[in-house]
mmCIF file of C-alpha atoms and ligand atoms in Angstrom:
data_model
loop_
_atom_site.group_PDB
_atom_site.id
_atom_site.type_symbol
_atom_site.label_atom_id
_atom_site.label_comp_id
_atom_site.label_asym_id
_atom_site.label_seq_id
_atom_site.Cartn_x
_atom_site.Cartn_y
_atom_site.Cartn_z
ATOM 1 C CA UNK A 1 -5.451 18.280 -30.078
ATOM 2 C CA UNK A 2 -1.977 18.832 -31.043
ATOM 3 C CA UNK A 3 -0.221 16.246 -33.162
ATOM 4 C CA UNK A 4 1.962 14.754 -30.568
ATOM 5 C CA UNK A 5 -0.918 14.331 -27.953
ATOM 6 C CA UNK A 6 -1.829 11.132 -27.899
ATOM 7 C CA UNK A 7 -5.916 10.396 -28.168
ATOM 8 C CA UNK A 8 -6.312 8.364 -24.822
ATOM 9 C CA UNK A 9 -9.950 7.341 -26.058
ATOM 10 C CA UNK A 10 -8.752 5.576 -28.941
ATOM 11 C CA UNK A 11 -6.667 3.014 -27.020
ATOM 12 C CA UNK A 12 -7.337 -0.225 -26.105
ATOM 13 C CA UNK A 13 -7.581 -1.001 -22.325
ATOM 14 C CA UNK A 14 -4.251 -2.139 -21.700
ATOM 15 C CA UNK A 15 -2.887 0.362 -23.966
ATOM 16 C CA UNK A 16 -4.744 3.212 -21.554
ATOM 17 C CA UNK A 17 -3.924 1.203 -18.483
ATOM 18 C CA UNK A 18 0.517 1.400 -19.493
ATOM 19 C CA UNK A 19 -0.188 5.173 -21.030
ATOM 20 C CA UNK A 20 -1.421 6.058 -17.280
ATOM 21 C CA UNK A 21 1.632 4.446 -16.183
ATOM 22 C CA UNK A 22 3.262 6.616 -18.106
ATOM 23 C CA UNK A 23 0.971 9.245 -17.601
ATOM 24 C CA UNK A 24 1.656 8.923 -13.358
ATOM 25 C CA UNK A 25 5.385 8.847 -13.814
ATOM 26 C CA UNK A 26 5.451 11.889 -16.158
ATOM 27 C CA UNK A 27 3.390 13.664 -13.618
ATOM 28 C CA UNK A 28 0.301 14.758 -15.391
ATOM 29 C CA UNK A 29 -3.172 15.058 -13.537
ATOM 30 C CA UNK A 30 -5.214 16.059 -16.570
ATOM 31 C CA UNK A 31 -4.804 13.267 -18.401
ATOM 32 C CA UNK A 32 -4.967 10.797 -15.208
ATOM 33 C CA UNK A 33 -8.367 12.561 -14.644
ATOM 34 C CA UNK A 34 -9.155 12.072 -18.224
ATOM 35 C CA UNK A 35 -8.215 8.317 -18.558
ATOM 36 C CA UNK A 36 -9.565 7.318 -14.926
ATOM 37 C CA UNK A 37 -13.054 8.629 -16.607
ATOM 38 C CA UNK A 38 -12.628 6.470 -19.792
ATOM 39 C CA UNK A 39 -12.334 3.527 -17.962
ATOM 40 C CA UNK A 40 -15.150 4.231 -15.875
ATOM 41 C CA UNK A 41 -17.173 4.736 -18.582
ATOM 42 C CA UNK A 42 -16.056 1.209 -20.113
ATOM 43 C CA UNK A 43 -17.478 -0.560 -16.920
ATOM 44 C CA UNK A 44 -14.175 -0.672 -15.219
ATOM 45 C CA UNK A 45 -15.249 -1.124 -11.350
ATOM 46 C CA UNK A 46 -13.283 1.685 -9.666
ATOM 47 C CA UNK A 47 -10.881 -0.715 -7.560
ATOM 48 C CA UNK A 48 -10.458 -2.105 -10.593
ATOM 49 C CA UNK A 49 -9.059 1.442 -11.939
ATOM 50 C CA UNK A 50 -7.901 2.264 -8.405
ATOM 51 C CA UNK A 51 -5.266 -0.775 -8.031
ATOM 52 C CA UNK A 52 -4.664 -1.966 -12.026
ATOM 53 C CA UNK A 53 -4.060 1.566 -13.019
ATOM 54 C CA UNK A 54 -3.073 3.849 -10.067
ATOM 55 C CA UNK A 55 -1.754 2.039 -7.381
ATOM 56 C CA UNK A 56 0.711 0.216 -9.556
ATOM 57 C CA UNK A 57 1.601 3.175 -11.462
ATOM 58 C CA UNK A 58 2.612 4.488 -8.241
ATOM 59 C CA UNK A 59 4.895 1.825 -7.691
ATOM 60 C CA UNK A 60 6.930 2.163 -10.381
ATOM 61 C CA UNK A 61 7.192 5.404 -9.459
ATOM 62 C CA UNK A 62 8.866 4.204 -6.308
ATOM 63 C CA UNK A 63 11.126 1.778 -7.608
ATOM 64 C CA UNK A 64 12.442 4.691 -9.785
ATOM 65 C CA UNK A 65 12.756 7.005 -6.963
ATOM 66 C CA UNK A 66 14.560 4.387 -4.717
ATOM 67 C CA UNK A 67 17.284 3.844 -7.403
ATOM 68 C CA UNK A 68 17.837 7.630 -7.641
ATOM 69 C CA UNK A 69 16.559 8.130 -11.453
ATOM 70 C CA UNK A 70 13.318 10.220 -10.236
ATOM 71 C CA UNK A 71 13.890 12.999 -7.185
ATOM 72 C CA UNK A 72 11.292 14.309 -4.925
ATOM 73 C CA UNK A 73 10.058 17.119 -7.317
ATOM 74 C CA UNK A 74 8.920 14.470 -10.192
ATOM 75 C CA UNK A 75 7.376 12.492 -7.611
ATOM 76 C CA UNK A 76 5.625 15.233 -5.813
ATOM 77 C CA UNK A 77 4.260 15.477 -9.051
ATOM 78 C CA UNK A 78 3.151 11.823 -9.525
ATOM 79 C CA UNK A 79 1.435 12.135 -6.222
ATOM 80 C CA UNK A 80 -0.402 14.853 -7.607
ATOM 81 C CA UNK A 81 -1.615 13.477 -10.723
ATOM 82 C CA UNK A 82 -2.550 10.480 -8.315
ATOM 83 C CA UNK A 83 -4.647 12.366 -6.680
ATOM 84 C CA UNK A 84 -6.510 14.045 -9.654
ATOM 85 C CA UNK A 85 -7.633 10.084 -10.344
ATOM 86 C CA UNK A 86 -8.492 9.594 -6.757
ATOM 87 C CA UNK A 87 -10.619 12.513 -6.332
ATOM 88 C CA UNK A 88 -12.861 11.154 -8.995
ATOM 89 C CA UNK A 89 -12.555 7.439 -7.540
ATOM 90 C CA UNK A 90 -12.971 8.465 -3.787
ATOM 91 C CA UNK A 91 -16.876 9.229 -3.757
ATOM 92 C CA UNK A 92 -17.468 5.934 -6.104
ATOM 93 C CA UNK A 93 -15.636 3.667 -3.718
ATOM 94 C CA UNK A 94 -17.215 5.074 -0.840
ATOM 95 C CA UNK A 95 -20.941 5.015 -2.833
ATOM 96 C CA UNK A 96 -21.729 1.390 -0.926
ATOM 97 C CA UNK A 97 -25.039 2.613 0.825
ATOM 98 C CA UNK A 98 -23.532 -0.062 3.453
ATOM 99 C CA UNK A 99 -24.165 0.311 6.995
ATOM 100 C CA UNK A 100 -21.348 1.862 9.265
ATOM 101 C CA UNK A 101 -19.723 -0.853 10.287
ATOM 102 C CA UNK A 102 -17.320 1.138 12.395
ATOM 103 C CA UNK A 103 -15.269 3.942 13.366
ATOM 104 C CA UNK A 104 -11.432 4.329 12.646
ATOM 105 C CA UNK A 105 -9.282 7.154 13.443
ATOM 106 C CA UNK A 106 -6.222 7.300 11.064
ATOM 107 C CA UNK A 107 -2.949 9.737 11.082
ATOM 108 C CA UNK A 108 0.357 8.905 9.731
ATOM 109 C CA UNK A 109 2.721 9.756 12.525
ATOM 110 C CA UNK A 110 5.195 12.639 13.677
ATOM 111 C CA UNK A 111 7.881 13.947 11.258
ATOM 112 C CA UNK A 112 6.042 12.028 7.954
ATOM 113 C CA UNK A 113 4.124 13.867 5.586
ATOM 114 C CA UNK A 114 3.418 10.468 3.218
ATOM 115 C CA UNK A 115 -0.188 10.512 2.619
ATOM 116 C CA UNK A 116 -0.983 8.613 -0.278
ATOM 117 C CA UNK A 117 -1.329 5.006 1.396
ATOM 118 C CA UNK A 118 -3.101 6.563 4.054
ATOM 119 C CA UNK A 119 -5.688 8.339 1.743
ATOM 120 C CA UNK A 120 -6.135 4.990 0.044
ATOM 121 C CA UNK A 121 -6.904 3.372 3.360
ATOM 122 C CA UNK A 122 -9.444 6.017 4.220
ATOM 123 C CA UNK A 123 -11.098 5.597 0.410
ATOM 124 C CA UNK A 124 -11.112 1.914 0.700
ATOM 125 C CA UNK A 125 -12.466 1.839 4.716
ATOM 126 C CA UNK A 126 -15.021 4.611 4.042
ATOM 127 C CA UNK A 127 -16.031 2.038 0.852
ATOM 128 C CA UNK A 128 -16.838 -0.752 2.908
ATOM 129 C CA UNK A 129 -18.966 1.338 5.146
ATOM 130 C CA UNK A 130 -16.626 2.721 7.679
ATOM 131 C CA UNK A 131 -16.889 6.050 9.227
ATOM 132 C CA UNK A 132 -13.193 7.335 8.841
ATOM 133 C CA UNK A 133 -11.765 10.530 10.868
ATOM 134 C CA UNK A 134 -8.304 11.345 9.083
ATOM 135 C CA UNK A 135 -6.308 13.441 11.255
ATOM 136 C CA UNK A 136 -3.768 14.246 8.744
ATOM 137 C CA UNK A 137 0.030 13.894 8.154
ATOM 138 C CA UNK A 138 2.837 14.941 10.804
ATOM 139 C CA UNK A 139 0.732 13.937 13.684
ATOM 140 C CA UNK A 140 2.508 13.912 17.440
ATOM 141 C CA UNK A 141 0.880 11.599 20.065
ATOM 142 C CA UNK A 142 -1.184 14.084 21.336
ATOM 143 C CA UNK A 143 -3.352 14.438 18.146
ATOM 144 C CA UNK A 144 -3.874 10.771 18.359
ATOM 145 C CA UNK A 145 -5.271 11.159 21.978
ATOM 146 C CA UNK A 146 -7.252 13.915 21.179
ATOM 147 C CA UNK A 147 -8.914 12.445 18.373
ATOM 148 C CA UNK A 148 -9.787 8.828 19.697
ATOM 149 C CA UNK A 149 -11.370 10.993 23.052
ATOM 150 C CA UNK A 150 -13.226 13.345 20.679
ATOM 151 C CA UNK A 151 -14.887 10.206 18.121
ATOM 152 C CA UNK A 152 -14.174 7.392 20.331
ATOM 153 C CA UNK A 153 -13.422 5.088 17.508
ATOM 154 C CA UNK A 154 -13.350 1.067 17.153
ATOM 155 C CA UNK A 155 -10.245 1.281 15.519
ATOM 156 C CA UNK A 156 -6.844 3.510 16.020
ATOM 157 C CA UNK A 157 -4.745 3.198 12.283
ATOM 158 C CA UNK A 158 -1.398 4.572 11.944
ATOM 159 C CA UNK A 159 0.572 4.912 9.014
ATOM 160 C CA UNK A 160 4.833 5.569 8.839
ATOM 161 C CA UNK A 161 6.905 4.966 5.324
ATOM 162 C CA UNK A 162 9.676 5.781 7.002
ATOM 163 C CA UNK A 163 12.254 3.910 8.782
ATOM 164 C CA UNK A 164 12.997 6.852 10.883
ATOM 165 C CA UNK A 165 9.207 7.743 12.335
ATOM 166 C CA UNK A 166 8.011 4.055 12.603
ATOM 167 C CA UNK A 167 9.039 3.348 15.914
ATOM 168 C CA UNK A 168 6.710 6.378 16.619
ATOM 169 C CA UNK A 169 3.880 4.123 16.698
ATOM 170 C CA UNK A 170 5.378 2.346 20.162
ATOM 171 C CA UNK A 171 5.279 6.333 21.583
ATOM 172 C CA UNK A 172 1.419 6.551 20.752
ATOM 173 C CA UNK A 173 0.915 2.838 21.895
ATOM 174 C CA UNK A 174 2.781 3.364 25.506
ATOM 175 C CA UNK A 175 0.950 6.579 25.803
ATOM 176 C CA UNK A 176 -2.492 4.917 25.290
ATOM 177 C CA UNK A 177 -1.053 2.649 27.774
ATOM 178 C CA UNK A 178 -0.227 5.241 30.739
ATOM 179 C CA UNK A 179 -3.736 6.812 30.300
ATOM 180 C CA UNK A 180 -5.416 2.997 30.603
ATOM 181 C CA UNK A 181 -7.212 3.184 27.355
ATOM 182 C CA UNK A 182 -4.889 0.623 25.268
ATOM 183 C CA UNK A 183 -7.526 -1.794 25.278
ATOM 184 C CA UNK A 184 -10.113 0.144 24.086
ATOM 185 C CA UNK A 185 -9.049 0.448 20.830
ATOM 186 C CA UNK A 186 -8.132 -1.892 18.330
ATOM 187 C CA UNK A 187 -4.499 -0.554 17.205
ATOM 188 C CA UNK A 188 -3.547 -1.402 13.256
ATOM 189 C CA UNK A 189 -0.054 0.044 11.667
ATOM 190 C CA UNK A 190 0.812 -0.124 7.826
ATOM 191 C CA UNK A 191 3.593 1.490 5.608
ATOM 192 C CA UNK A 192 5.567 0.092 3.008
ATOM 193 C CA UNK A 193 8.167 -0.512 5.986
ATOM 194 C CA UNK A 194 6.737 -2.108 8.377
ATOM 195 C CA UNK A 195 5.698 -5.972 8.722
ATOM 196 C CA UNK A 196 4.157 -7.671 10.837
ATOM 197 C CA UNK A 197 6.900 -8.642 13.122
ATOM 198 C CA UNK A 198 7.360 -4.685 13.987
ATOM 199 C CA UNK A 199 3.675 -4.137 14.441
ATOM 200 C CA UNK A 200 3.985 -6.777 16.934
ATOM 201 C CA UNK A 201 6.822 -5.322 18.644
ATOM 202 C CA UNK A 202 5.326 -1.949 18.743
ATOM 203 C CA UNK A 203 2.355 -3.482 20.493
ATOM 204 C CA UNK A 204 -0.417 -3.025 17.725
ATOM 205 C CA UNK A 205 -2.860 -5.564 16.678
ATOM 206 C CA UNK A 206 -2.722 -5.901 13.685
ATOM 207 C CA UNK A 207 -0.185 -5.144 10.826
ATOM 208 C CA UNK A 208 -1.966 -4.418 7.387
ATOM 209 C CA UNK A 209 0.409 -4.794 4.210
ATOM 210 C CA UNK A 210 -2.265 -2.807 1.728
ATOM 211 C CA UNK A 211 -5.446 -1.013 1.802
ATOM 212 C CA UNK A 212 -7.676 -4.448 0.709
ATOM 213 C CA UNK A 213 -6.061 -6.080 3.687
ATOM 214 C CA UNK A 214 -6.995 -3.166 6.014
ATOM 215 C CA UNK A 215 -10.866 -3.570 4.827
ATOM 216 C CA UNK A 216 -10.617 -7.149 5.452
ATOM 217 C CA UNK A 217 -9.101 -6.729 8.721
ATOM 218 C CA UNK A 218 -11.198 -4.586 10.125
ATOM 219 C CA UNK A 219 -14.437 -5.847 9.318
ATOM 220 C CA UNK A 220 -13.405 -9.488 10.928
ATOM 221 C CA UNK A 221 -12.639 -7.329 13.771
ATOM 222 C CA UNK A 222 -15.755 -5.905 14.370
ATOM 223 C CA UNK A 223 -17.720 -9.098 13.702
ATOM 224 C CA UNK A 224 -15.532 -10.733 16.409
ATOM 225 C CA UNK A 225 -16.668 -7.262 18.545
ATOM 226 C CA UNK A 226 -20.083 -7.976 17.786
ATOM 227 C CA UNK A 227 -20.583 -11.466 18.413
ATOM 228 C CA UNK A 228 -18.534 -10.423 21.611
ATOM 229 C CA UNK A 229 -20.966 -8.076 22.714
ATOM 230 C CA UNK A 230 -23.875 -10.593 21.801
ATOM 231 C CA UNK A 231 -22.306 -13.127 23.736
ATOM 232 C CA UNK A 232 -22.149 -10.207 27.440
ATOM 233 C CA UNK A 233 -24.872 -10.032 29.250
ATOM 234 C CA UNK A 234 -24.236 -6.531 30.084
ATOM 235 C CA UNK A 235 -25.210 -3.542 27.550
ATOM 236 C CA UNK A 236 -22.827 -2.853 24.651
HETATM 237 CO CO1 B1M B 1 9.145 9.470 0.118
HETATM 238 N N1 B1M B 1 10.233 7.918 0.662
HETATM 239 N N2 B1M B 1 10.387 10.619 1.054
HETATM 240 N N3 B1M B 1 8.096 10.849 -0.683
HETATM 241 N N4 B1M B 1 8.297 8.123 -0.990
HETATM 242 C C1 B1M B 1 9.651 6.564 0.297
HETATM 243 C C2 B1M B 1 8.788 6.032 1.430
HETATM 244 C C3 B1M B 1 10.990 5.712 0.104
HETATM 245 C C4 B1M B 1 10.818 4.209 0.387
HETATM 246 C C5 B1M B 1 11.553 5.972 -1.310
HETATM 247 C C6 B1M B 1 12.792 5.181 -1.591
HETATM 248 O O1 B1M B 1 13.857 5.582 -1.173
HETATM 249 N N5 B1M B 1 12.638 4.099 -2.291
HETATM 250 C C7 B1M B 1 11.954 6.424 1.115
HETATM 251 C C8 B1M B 1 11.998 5.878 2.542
HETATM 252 C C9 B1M B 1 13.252 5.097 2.834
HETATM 253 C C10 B1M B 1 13.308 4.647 4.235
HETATM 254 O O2 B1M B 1 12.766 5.184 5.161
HETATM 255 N N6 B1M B 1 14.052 3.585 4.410
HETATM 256 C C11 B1M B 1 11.434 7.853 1.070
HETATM 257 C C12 B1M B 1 12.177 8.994 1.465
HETATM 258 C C13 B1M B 1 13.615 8.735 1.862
HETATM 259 C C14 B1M B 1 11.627 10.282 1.494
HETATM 260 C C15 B1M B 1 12.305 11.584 1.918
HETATM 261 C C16 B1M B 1 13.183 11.485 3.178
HETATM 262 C C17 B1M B 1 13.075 12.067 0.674
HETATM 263 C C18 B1M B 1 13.916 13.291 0.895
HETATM 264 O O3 B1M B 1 13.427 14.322 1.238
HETATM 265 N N7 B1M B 1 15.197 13.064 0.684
HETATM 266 C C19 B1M B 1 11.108 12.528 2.157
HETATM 267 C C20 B1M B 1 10.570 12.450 3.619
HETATM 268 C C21 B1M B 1 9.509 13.473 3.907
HETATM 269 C C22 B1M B 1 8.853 13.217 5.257
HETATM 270 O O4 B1M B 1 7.922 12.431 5.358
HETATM 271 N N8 B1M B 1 9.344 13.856 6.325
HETATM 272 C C23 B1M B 1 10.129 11.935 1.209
HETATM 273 C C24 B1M B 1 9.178 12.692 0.542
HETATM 274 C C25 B1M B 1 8.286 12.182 -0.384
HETATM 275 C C26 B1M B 1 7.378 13.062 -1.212
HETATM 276 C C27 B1M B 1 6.848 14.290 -0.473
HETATM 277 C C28 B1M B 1 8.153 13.475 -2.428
HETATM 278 C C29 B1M B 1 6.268 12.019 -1.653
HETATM 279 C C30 B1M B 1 5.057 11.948 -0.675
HETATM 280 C C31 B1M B 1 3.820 12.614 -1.231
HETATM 281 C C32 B1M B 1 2.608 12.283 -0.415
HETATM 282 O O5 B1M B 1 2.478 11.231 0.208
HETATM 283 N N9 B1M B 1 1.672 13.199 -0.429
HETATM 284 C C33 B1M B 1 7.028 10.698 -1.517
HETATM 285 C C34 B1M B 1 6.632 9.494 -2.135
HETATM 286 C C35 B1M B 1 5.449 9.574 -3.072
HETATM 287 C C36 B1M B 1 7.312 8.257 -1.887
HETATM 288 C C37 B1M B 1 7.130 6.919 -2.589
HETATM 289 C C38 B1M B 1 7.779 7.026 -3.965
HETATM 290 C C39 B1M B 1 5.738 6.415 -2.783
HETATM 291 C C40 B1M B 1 4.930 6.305 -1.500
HETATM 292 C C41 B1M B 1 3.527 6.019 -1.878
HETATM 293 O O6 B1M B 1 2.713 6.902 -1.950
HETATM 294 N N10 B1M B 1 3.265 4.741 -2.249
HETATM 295 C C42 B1M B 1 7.912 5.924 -1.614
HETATM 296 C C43 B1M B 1 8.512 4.724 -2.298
HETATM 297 C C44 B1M B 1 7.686 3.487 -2.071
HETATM 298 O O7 B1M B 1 7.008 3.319 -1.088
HETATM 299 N N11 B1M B 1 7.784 2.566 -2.959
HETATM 300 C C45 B1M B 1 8.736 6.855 -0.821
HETATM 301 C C46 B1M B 1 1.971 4.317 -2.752
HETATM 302 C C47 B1M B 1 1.060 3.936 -1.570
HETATM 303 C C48 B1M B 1 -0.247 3.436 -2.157
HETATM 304 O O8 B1M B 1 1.680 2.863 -0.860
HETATM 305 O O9 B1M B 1 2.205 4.305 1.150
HETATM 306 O O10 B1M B 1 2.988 1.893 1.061
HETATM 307 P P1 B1M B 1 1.979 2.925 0.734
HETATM 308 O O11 B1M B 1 0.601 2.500 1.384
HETATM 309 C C49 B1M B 1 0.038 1.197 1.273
HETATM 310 C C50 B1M B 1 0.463 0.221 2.379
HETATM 311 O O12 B1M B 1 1.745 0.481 2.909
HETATM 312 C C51 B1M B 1 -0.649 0.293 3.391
HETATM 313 O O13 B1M B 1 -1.783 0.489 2.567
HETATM 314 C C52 B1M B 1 -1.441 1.414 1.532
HETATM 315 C C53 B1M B 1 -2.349 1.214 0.353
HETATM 316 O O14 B1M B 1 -2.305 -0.105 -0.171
HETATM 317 N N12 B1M B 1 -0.674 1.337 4.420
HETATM 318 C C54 B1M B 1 -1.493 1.232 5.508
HETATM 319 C C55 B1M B 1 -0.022 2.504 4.514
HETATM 320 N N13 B1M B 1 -0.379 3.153 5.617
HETATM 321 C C56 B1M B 1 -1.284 2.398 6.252
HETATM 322 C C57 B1M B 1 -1.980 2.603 7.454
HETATM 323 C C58 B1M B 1 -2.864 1.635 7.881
HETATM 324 C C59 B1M B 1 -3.063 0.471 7.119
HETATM 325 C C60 B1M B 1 -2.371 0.255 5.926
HETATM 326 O O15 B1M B 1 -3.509 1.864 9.051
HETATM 327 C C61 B1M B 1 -4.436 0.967 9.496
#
């Protein structure tokens, strides 16, 4: 170790926790990677280390980036070394053992490439014992179709974070519409942009503000579904 790198075992936890602030906004995955391990190792649970560490690194990221002192490069680079800490926390959060609850097909929409939310959704559903089919970034209304007639899902989730695609969403909505599948599905939106008024107005179901929301959500969804079905006569 070099004299000016700094020895991220020997901090104290909220010393670690602001140096992977830090760490996020400078853009460095190694050393995300390293401290996400640390705290493991110290008994942090790992949505504990997901949303104290990552997630709100992150959004200092973005407050920086909306006021013009960081530019896409730097954070393309902070998403990175985001992702070096969730590729360690992903399989942990997921490690419930839970029963599949349900099934949700998620995409952020045509002409936005912002994953990260998404990705956290996915992490977080899959943790409380979702199956999760992520069709990507960029996705036109025809991928949506596809996929929710290939794994016939409980749930539809899109995700926009910009102003520009979110109206999307109403595209894939009216096209579920046309084909008389709308109310098969269970349609939930989120993106830093949206709120729940929009969702309404785009004709989803439910609006979800963050990934602990989208958990909670969805599983009072399918216990309504399932007391539903135990409540019909008729086969589920
Ligand atoms: Co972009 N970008 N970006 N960007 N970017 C924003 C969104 C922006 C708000 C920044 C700003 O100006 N302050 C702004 C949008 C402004 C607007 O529309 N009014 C913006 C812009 C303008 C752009 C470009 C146009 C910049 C340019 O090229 N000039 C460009 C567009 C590219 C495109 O999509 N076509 C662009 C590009 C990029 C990068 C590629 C550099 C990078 C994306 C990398 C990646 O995702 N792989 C990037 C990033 C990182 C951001 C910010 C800084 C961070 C987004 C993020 O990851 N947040 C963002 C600023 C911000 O949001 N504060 C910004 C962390 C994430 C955990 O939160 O995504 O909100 P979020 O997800 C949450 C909830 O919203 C919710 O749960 C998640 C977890 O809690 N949720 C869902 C999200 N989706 C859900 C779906 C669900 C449920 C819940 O389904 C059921």
């Amino acid at each position: 170790m070099s004299d000016d790198e700094i020895d991220l075992k020997a901090l104290s936890d909220d010393d670690l926790v602001g140096q992977m602030h830090d760490d996020l906004y400078d853009g460095l995955k190694d050393e995300i990677a390293e401290a996400v391990m640390i705290l493991l190792d110290r008994g942090w649970e790992p949505y504990k280390v997901l949303t104290v560490a990552l997630v709100e690194g992150m959004r200092i990221v973005g407050i920086d980036f909306r006021d013009g002192i960081l530019f896409v490069p730097e954070v393309l680079q902070s998403a990175n070394a985001m992702k070096g800490g969730m590729t360690i926390l992903r399989p942990l959060l997921a490690e419930t053992g839970a029963p599949r609850v349900g099934k949700m097909v998620i995409g952020t929409v045509k002409g936005d490439i912002h994953d990260i939310g998404k990705n956290l959704v996915t992490m977080m559903m899959e943790g409380a014992g979702f199956e999760v089919i992520d069709i990507g970034i960029n996705n036109p209304v025809e991928n949506y179709l596809a996929a929710i007639e290939e794994h016939q899902p409980d749930i539809l989730g899109m995700s926009a974070l910009l102003t520009t695609t979110m109206p999307y969403m109403k595209v894939v909505v009216e096209a579920m519409k046309e084909k008389g599948i709308r109310d098969d599905y269970v349609v939930m939106v989120g993106g830093a942009p949206l709120n729940e008024e929009f969702a309404m107005a785009v004709g989803a179901d439910a609006y979800c503000a963050d990934a602990a929301v989208t958990v909670d959500m969805a599983q009072e969804i399918m216990k309504r579904r399932h007391n539903q079905r135990g409540a019909d006569p008729r086969p589920a």
